[in-house]
Amino acid sequence: MITGGQRTFINRALPVLKKDERIVGVALGGSYARDAMDEYSGLDFIIAVLPEAYESILPDRVGIAEKLGKLLSCFTAEHIQRPEILICMYQGEPILHVDLNFQPLDKISTRLEDQVVLYEKDGLMSAEYAKQEAEIPAPDLQWYEDRFWIWVHYIANRIGRGELFDAIEGLSFLRQRVLGPLLLMKNGRPPWGVRHLEAAAPIELPRLIATLTGHDQESCIKALKAAADLYIYLRGYNKARLANREEAQRAALKYLNTISDKIL
């Protein structure tokens, strides 16, 4: 359910965005589009810009963001290869997270999810969305298989050397990039990292929890073994014809057991 603070922000932002003649449509994605808003939800704005005006609006994004509310801080999302998105934090009760995704009108049809149009000029945004269905690309399962056992060896190596913070980060990477998406796919959900896993995969959740670790070699070894076991289990559920890297798997697991024998 949308909160008063979220609704107030939307109602305040729309008139400001409509005044800019370069902007021809505004939509909301994320939790709003999925009808899953709660008090913790941010707002994901998609702002359609006339293609010929797109380069001119990019330097003005922070100024536009400042007009929408009390802007506490913002930055562009190069860390996820999306520099067109301005990630903002606004003062409110509670503080509100807002993404402002400025897109040329002719690029908005390529999208991961359907979005709710709040404003459009002359039906332009709806017409673009009608050109193409929203689609979440399926992960490349062979990409996982080609890399997973190399990562297992790397993390085991760091555990053996005692570089535990690096090992812990490696285990987190496996959950975020491989195990989480595979778990979500198995349970019929979009492969968005580890989001919603607590609700989406209750049966396998204990196996994922087992991949968590403390800052000691013994728990890191146990967590890495659990991650390898979970990957093998999830790999068996995919229907793609994979070229399993069996020699790499055997070698990595043998190495992991060697490190385990030294520590446990």
Short mmCIF file of N, CA and C in Angstrom, two decimals, residues 81-188:
data_model
loop_
_atom_site.label_atom_id
_atom_site.label_comp_id
_atom_site.label_asym_id
_atom_site.label_seq_id
_atom_site.Cartn_x
_atom_site.Cartn_y
_atom_site.Cartn_z
N GLN A 81 26.31 0.31 -14.47
CA GLN A 81 26.36 0.60 -15.90
C GLN A 81 25.09 1.28 -16.40
N ARG A 82 24.50 2.12 -15.54
CA ARG A 82 23.30 2.86 -15.95
C ARG A 82 23.49 4.35 -15.61
N PRO A 83 24.42 5.03 -16.29
CA PRO A 83 24.71 6.42 -15.95
C PRO A 83 23.55 7.37 -16.20
N GLU A 84 22.54 6.91 -16.97
CA GLU A 84 21.38 7.77 -17.24
C GLU A 84 20.45 7.88 -16.03
N ILE A 85 20.62 6.99 -15.05
CA ILE A 85 19.75 7.01 -13.86
C ILE A 85 20.37 7.88 -12.79
N LEU A 86 19.57 8.77 -12.25
CA LEU A 86 19.98 9.60 -11.12
C LEU A 86 19.34 9.02 -9.86
N ILE A 87 20.17 8.54 -8.94
CA ILE A 87 19.69 7.92 -7.71
C ILE A 87 19.67 8.98 -6.61
N CYS A 88 18.50 9.18 -6.01
CA CYS A 88 18.29 10.32 -5.13
C CYS A 88 17.78 9.88 -3.75
N MET A 89 18.14 10.68 -2.75
CA MET A 89 17.58 10.53 -1.41
C MET A 89 16.92 11.85 -1.01
N TYR A 90 15.63 11.77 -0.68
CA TYR A 90 14.86 12.96 -0.34
C TYR A 90 14.46 12.96 1.14
N GLN A 91 14.44 14.15 1.70
CA GLN A 91 13.97 14.30 3.07
C GLN A 91 12.49 13.95 3.15
N GLY A 92 12.12 13.23 4.17
CA GLY A 92 10.72 12.86 4.38
C GLY A 92 10.61 12.07 5.65
N GLU A 93 9.42 11.63 5.97
CA GLU A 93 9.18 10.78 7.14
C GLU A 93 8.56 9.47 6.69
N PRO A 94 9.33 8.44 6.40
CA PRO A 94 10.80 8.40 6.48
C PRO A 94 11.46 8.97 5.24
N ILE A 95 12.79 8.92 5.23
CA ILE A 95 13.56 9.32 4.05
C ILE A 95 13.10 8.49 2.85
N LEU A 96 13.07 9.11 1.68
CA LEU A 96 12.55 8.45 0.48
C LEU A 96 13.65 8.26 -0.56
N HIS A 97 13.77 7.03 -1.05
CA HIS A 97 14.69 6.70 -2.14
C HIS A 97 13.94 6.84 -3.47
N VAL A 98 14.53 7.59 -4.39
CA VAL A 98 13.89 7.83 -5.69
C VAL A 98 14.92 7.67 -6.80
N ASP A 99 14.60 6.86 -7.79
CA ASP A 99 15.41 6.76 -9.01
C ASP A 99 14.74 7.56 -10.11
N LEU A 100 15.51 8.43 -10.74
CA LEU A 100 15.02 9.22 -11.87
C LEU A 100 15.74 8.72 -13.12
N ASN A 101 15.03 7.93 -13.92
CA ASN A 101 15.62 7.28 -15.09
C ASN A 101 15.22 8.06 -16.34
N PHE A 102 16.13 8.90 -16.79
CA PHE A 102 15.89 9.73 -17.97
C PHE A 102 16.22 8.93 -19.23
N GLN A 103 15.22 8.74 -20.10
CA GLN A 103 15.40 7.92 -21.29
C GLN A 103 14.91 8.67 -22.54
N PRO A 104 15.62 8.53 -23.66
CA PRO A 104 15.05 9.05 -24.91
C PRO A 104 13.75 8.30 -25.21
N LEU A 105 12.76 8.98 -25.71
CA LEU A 105 11.46 8.38 -25.98
C LEU A 105 11.58 7.11 -26.83
N ASP A 106 12.48 7.12 -27.81
CA ASP A 106 12.57 5.98 -28.72
C ASP A 106 13.33 4.80 -28.14
N LYS A 107 13.75 4.88 -26.87
CA LYS A 107 14.46 3.78 -26.22
C LYS A 107 13.66 3.12 -25.10
N ILE A 108 12.51 3.67 -24.75
CA ILE A 108 11.80 3.18 -23.56
C ILE A 108 11.11 1.85 -23.76
N SER A 109 10.93 1.43 -25.02
CA SER A 109 10.19 0.18 -25.23
C SER A 109 10.99 -1.03 -24.76
N THR A 110 12.31 -0.94 -24.76
CA THR A 110 13.15 -2.02 -24.24
C THR A 110 13.19 -1.88 -22.72
N ARG A 111 12.52 -2.80 -22.02
CA ARG A 111 12.36 -2.66 -20.59
C ARG A 111 12.22 -4.04 -19.95
N LEU A 112 12.50 -4.11 -18.65
CA LEU A 112 12.46 -5.36 -17.92
C LEU A 112 11.06 -5.68 -17.39
N GLU A 113 10.24 -4.65 -17.22
CA GLU A 113 8.91 -4.84 -16.65
C GLU A 113 7.97 -3.81 -17.23
N ASP A 114 6.67 -4.10 -17.15
CA ASP A 114 5.68 -3.10 -17.54
C ASP A 114 5.64 -1.99 -16.51
N GLN A 115 5.39 -0.79 -16.98
CA GLN A 115 5.39 0.38 -16.13
C GLN A 115 4.06 1.12 -16.23
N VAL A 116 3.74 1.86 -15.20
CA VAL A 116 2.47 2.57 -15.14
C VAL A 116 2.68 4.02 -15.61
N VAL A 117 2.04 4.37 -16.71
CA VAL A 117 2.18 5.73 -17.23
C VAL A 117 1.34 6.67 -16.39
N LEU A 118 1.97 7.71 -15.86
CA LEU A 118 1.28 8.72 -15.06
C LEU A 118 0.97 9.97 -15.87
N TYR A 119 1.82 10.23 -16.85
CA TYR A 119 1.62 11.41 -17.71
C TYR A 119 2.28 11.11 -19.05
N GLU A 120 1.60 11.51 -20.14
CA GLU A 120 2.21 11.43 -21.46
C GLU A 120 1.60 12.48 -22.37
N LYS A 121 2.38 12.95 -23.27
CA LYS A 121 1.91 13.92 -24.25
C LYS A 121 1.50 13.20 -25.52
N ASP A 122 0.27 13.38 -25.92
CA ASP A 122 -0.25 12.84 -27.19
C ASP A 122 -0.09 11.33 -27.30
N GLY A 123 -0.15 10.62 -26.18
CA GLY A 123 -0.07 9.16 -26.21
C GLY A 123 1.28 8.61 -26.63
N LEU A 124 2.33 9.44 -26.58
CA LEU A 124 3.63 9.04 -27.12
C LEU A 124 4.26 7.88 -26.33
N MET A 125 4.14 7.92 -25.03
CA MET A 125 4.79 6.90 -24.21
C MET A 125 4.10 5.54 -24.39
N SER A 126 2.78 5.55 -24.37
CA SER A 126 2.03 4.31 -24.57
C SER A 126 2.31 3.70 -25.93
N ALA A 127 2.45 4.55 -26.94
CA ALA A 127 2.72 4.06 -28.29
C ALA A 127 4.08 3.37 -28.36
N GLU A 128 5.05 3.91 -27.66
CA GLU A 128 6.37 3.28 -27.64
C GLU A 128 6.33 1.94 -26.90
N TYR A 129 5.65 1.91 -25.76
CA TYR A 129 5.55 0.67 -25.00
C TYR A 129 4.85 -0.43 -25.81
N ALA A 130 3.91 -0.03 -26.67
CA ALA A 130 3.17 -1.02 -27.45
C ALA A 130 4.02 -1.70 -28.51
N LYS A 131 5.18 -1.16 -28.79
CA LYS A 131 6.04 -1.73 -29.83
C LYS A 131 6.73 -3.02 -29.40
N GLN A 132 6.84 -3.23 -28.08
CA GLN A 132 7.64 -4.35 -27.60
C GLN A 132 7.17 -4.78 -26.22
N GLU A 133 7.10 -6.08 -25.98
CA GLU A 133 6.73 -6.60 -24.67
C GLU A 133 7.89 -6.42 -23.69
N ALA A 134 7.56 -6.18 -22.43
CA ALA A 134 8.59 -6.16 -21.38
C ALA A 134 9.16 -7.55 -21.23
N GLU A 135 10.47 -7.64 -21.03
CA GLU A 135 11.11 -8.95 -20.94
C GLU A 135 12.36 -8.88 -20.07
N ILE A 136 12.49 -9.83 -19.16
CA ILE A 136 13.71 -9.97 -18.36
C ILE A 136 14.57 -11.04 -19.03
N PRO A 137 15.74 -10.67 -19.53
CA PRO A 137 16.59 -11.68 -20.18
C PRO A 137 16.96 -12.79 -19.19
N ALA A 138 16.86 -14.03 -19.65
CA ALA A 138 17.26 -15.15 -18.80
C ALA A 138 18.78 -15.17 -18.68
N PRO A 139 19.30 -15.49 -17.50
CA PRO A 139 20.75 -15.59 -17.35
C PRO A 139 21.33 -16.65 -18.29
N ASP A 140 22.55 -16.45 -18.69
CA ASP A 140 23.26 -17.41 -19.52
C ASP A 140 23.82 -18.49 -18.60
N LEU A 141 23.18 -19.66 -18.57
CA LEU A 141 23.57 -20.71 -17.64
C LEU A 141 24.95 -21.28 -17.95
N GLN A 142 25.32 -21.26 -19.23
CA GLN A 142 26.67 -21.72 -19.57
C GLN A 142 27.71 -20.75 -19.03
N TRP A 143 27.37 -19.48 -19.03
CA TRP A 143 28.27 -18.46 -18.46
C TRP A 143 28.56 -18.79 -17.01
N TYR A 144 27.51 -19.18 -16.24
CA TYR A 144 27.72 -19.61 -14.86
C TYR A 144 28.66 -20.81 -14.79
N GLU A 145 28.35 -21.84 -15.58
CA GLU A 145 29.10 -23.10 -15.50
C GLU A 145 30.57 -22.90 -15.86
N ASP A 146 30.83 -22.05 -16.84
CA ASP A 146 32.21 -21.82 -17.27
C ASP A 146 33.05 -21.14 -16.20
N ARG A 147 32.41 -20.47 -15.26
CA ARG A 147 33.12 -19.66 -14.27
C ARG A 147 33.05 -20.22 -12.84
N PHE A 148 32.01 -20.94 -12.54
CA PHE A 148 31.71 -21.24 -11.14
C PHE A 148 32.86 -21.96 -10.44
N TRP A 149 33.44 -22.95 -11.09
CA TRP A 149 34.46 -23.75 -10.39
C TRP A 149 35.77 -23.00 -10.28
N ILE A 150 36.02 -22.08 -11.19
CA ILE A 150 37.18 -21.19 -11.04
C ILE A 150 36.99 -20.31 -9.82
N TRP A 151 35.77 -19.80 -9.64
CA TRP A 151 35.49 -18.98 -8.46
C TRP A 151 35.62 -19.79 -7.18
N VAL A 152 35.15 -21.05 -7.19
CA VAL A 152 35.29 -21.89 -6.00
C VAL A 152 36.76 -22.05 -5.63
N HIS A 153 37.59 -22.32 -6.63
CA HIS A 153 39.03 -22.46 -6.36
C HIS A 153 39.61 -21.17 -5.80
N TYR A 154 39.23 -20.05 -6.40
CA TYR A 154 39.75 -18.75 -5.95
C TYR A 154 39.40 -18.50 -4.49
N ILE A 155 38.13 -18.73 -4.15
CA ILE A 155 37.69 -18.46 -2.78
C ILE A 155 38.37 -19.42 -1.80
N ALA A 156 38.49 -20.70 -2.17
CA ALA A 156 39.18 -21.66 -1.32
C ALA A 156 40.63 -21.24 -1.10
N ASN A 157 41.26 -20.75 -2.14
CA ASN A 157 42.63 -20.26 -2.05
C ASN A 157 42.75 -19.13 -1.04
N ARG A 158 41.81 -18.21 -1.08
CA ARG A 158 41.83 -17.08 -0.15
C ARG A 158 41.57 -17.54 1.29
N ILE A 159 40.71 -18.53 1.45
CA ILE A 159 40.48 -19.06 2.80
C ILE A 159 41.76 -19.68 3.33
N GLY A 160 42.43 -20.49 2.50
CA GLY A 160 43.66 -21.12 2.93
C GLY A 160 44.73 -20.12 3.30
N ARG A 161 44.79 -19.00 2.58
CA ARG A 161 45.79 -17.98 2.83
C ARG A 161 45.42 -17.11 4.04
N GLY A 162 44.17 -17.20 4.47
CA GLY A 162 43.72 -16.38 5.59
C GLY A 162 43.21 -15.02 5.20
N GLU A 163 42.96 -14.81 3.90
CA GLU A 163 42.41 -13.53 3.43
C GLU A 163 40.88 -13.64 3.48
N LEU A 164 40.36 -13.58 4.70
CA LEU A 164 38.97 -13.97 4.92
C LEU A 164 37.97 -12.93 4.45
N PHE A 165 38.31 -11.65 4.54
CA PHE A 165 37.39 -10.65 4.03
C PHE A 165 37.18 -10.84 2.52
N ASP A 166 38.26 -11.15 1.80
CA ASP A 166 38.13 -11.39 0.37
C ASP A 166 37.30 -12.64 0.11
N ALA A 167 37.50 -13.69 0.92
CA ALA A 167 36.71 -14.91 0.78
C ALA A 167 35.23 -14.66 1.05
N ILE A 168 34.95 -13.87 2.07
CA ILE A 168 33.56 -13.55 2.42
C ILE A 168 32.90 -12.77 1.28
N GLU A 169 33.64 -11.83 0.69
CA GLU A 169 33.10 -11.09 -0.45
C GLU A 169 32.85 -12.04 -1.63
N GLY A 170 33.73 -13.02 -1.82
CA GLY A 170 33.54 -13.98 -2.90
C GLY A 170 32.28 -14.80 -2.72
N LEU A 171 32.00 -15.22 -1.50
CA LEU A 171 30.78 -15.97 -1.22
C LEU A 171 29.54 -15.11 -1.45
N SER A 172 29.63 -13.85 -1.06
CA SER A 172 28.52 -12.93 -1.32
C SER A 172 28.29 -12.78 -2.82
N PHE A 173 29.37 -12.71 -3.59
CA PHE A 173 29.26 -12.61 -5.05
C PHE A 173 28.55 -13.83 -5.62
N LEU A 174 28.90 -15.02 -5.13
CA LEU A 174 28.24 -16.24 -5.62
C LEU A 174 26.74 -16.22 -5.35
N ARG A 175 26.36 -15.72 -4.17
CA ARG A 175 24.92 -15.64 -3.86
C ARG A 175 24.22 -14.65 -4.78
N GLN A 176 24.84 -13.48 -4.96
CA GLN A 176 24.21 -12.41 -5.71
C GLN A 176 24.12 -12.71 -7.20
N ARG A 177 25.19 -13.27 -7.77
CA ARG A 177 25.27 -13.42 -9.22
C ARG A 177 24.86 -14.79 -9.73
N VAL A 178 24.93 -15.82 -8.90
CA VAL A 178 24.67 -17.18 -9.39
C VAL A 178 23.55 -17.86 -8.61
N LEU A 179 23.77 -18.08 -7.32
CA LEU A 179 22.84 -18.90 -6.54
C LEU A 179 21.48 -18.23 -6.40
N GLY A 180 21.48 -16.94 -6.12
CA GLY A 180 20.21 -16.22 -5.98
C GLY A 180 19.37 -16.26 -7.25
N PRO A 181 19.94 -15.85 -8.40
CA PRO A 181 19.16 -15.92 -9.64
C PRO A 181 18.67 -17.32 -9.97
N LEU A 182 19.50 -18.34 -9.76
CA LEU A 182 19.07 -19.70 -10.05
C LEU A 182 17.93 -20.14 -9.12
N LEU A 183 18.00 -19.76 -7.86
CA LEU A 183 16.93 -20.09 -6.92
C LEU A 183 15.62 -19.42 -7.33
N LEU A 184 15.71 -18.16 -7.72
CA LEU A 184 14.50 -17.45 -8.13
C LEU A 184 13.91 -18.07 -9.39
N MET A 185 14.75 -18.41 -10.36
CA MET A 185 14.26 -19.04 -11.58
C MET A 185 13.58 -20.37 -11.28
N LYS A 186 14.17 -21.16 -10.41
CA LYS A 186 13.58 -22.45 -10.05
C LYS A 186 12.19 -22.27 -9.46
N ASN A 187 12.00 -21.16 -8.76
CA ASN A 187 10.72 -20.91 -8.10
C ASN A 187 9.82 -19.98 -8.90
N GLY A 188 10.11 -19.85 -10.20
CA GLY A 188 9.22 -19.11 -11.09
C GLY A 188 9.22 -17.61 -10.91
#
